[in-house]
Amino acid sequence: MKLVTICTPMYNEGENIEKFYKEITKVIAPIIDKYKFEFLFINDGSLDDSLEKVKEIRQYDKRVKYVDLSRNFGKEVAMAAGFDYALGDAVITMDSDLQHPPKIILEMIKEWENGYQDVYGKRRERPGESKFKKKSSSMYYEMLKKFSKTPVLPGVGDFRLLDRVCIEGIKKLRESQRYTKGLYMWIGYSKKEVLFDAEERYAGETKWKLSSLINLAIDGITSNTVFPLRVASIVGAIISIIAFIYMVYILVSTLFLGNDVSGYPSTIIIMLFLGGLQILFLGIIGEYVGKIFVETKNRPIYLIKEYSDEIE
Ligand code: UDP
Ligand code: MG
């Protein structure tokens, strides 16, 4: 029998874990004689009783396993840990707050049996989201698509089924600043879309702050493409050409017409404009240098306290 891992990162999801487990067992009940299942909870340094809740369930259901990270590493890294410890022939990653409807699992498994290796859930509509968030997120994905050779799909998140070959692929990508959505695209393999309606969070609140969204957005670009550096080079080249022409013009006009020391406004405008541009491009270069700095340290991307299978 094939083994399917349900892999979920959790950070302060104590109120959701039991409901999550129950909903999934309900959904998979009809196919339990065809597949073996494993629940893998990655505790991402929760401050509440999330892990205790998982341990309680494990007492009567040994299919439930957990990896306890040494601190909060963030969802992207928690998922990397999930990929490392999942044993399944297929791994289904989903949020533990029930925003990813469990019933879609069956559809995903069906598509997997049809031969697809990466079956991803695409959101139809997010309830309770502002127009601003929708607009800005669609603009962002448009931009990523233009810049990147491996575009990230809009509305597609971490609700997906990955075949063992995909998992082995992602496990080879050991970068510590992870943008998992980009990694899914990078590995390739045959992909299939499954639509779902995102639910409201069952309990608790989202861990995302605007700042973490902005960070993830910047990581999405800088870990996927060096296009911003290319833009800097091109803009620099264009400005150099203009500057050269202007230099010749000033030189010639000073030689033939003299110079009566005017031109303060144009000088200050050029200075401010170029100064701003330089700082902006330095910042962009800095983003990449920072990434190199972190990656060259070659640290493990996470540390764990315990893994359920190892302690028993
Ligand atoms: N999560 C995590 N570590 C974090 C933040 C979030 O493991 O540092 C988990 C969280 O428990 C949930 C999933 O990532 O299972 C998605 O988080 P959340 O629901 O807060 O994000 P949203 O659905 O609002 O995008
Ligand atoms: Mg959520």
XYZ file of N, CA, C and O and ligand atoms in Angstrom, residues 95 97 99 201 206, ligand 2:
21
model
N -1.959 23.943 5.602
C -1.941 24.719 6.840
C -2.763 24.009 7.901
O -3.734 23.320 7.592
N -4.622 25.426 10.107
C -5.731 26.245 10.613
C -7.035 25.988 9.854
O -7.992 26.733 9.984
N -7.713 26.390 6.803
C -8.025 27.268 5.669
C -7.930 26.489 4.364
O -8.527 26.874 3.363
N -10.033 30.977 8.779
C -9.257 30.304 9.806
C -10.205 29.739 10.871
O -11.144 30.420 11.277
N -4.020 34.968 12.117
C -2.915 34.780 11.186
C -1.598 35.250 11.803
O -1.571 36.175 12.593
Mg -3.952 30.542 7.657
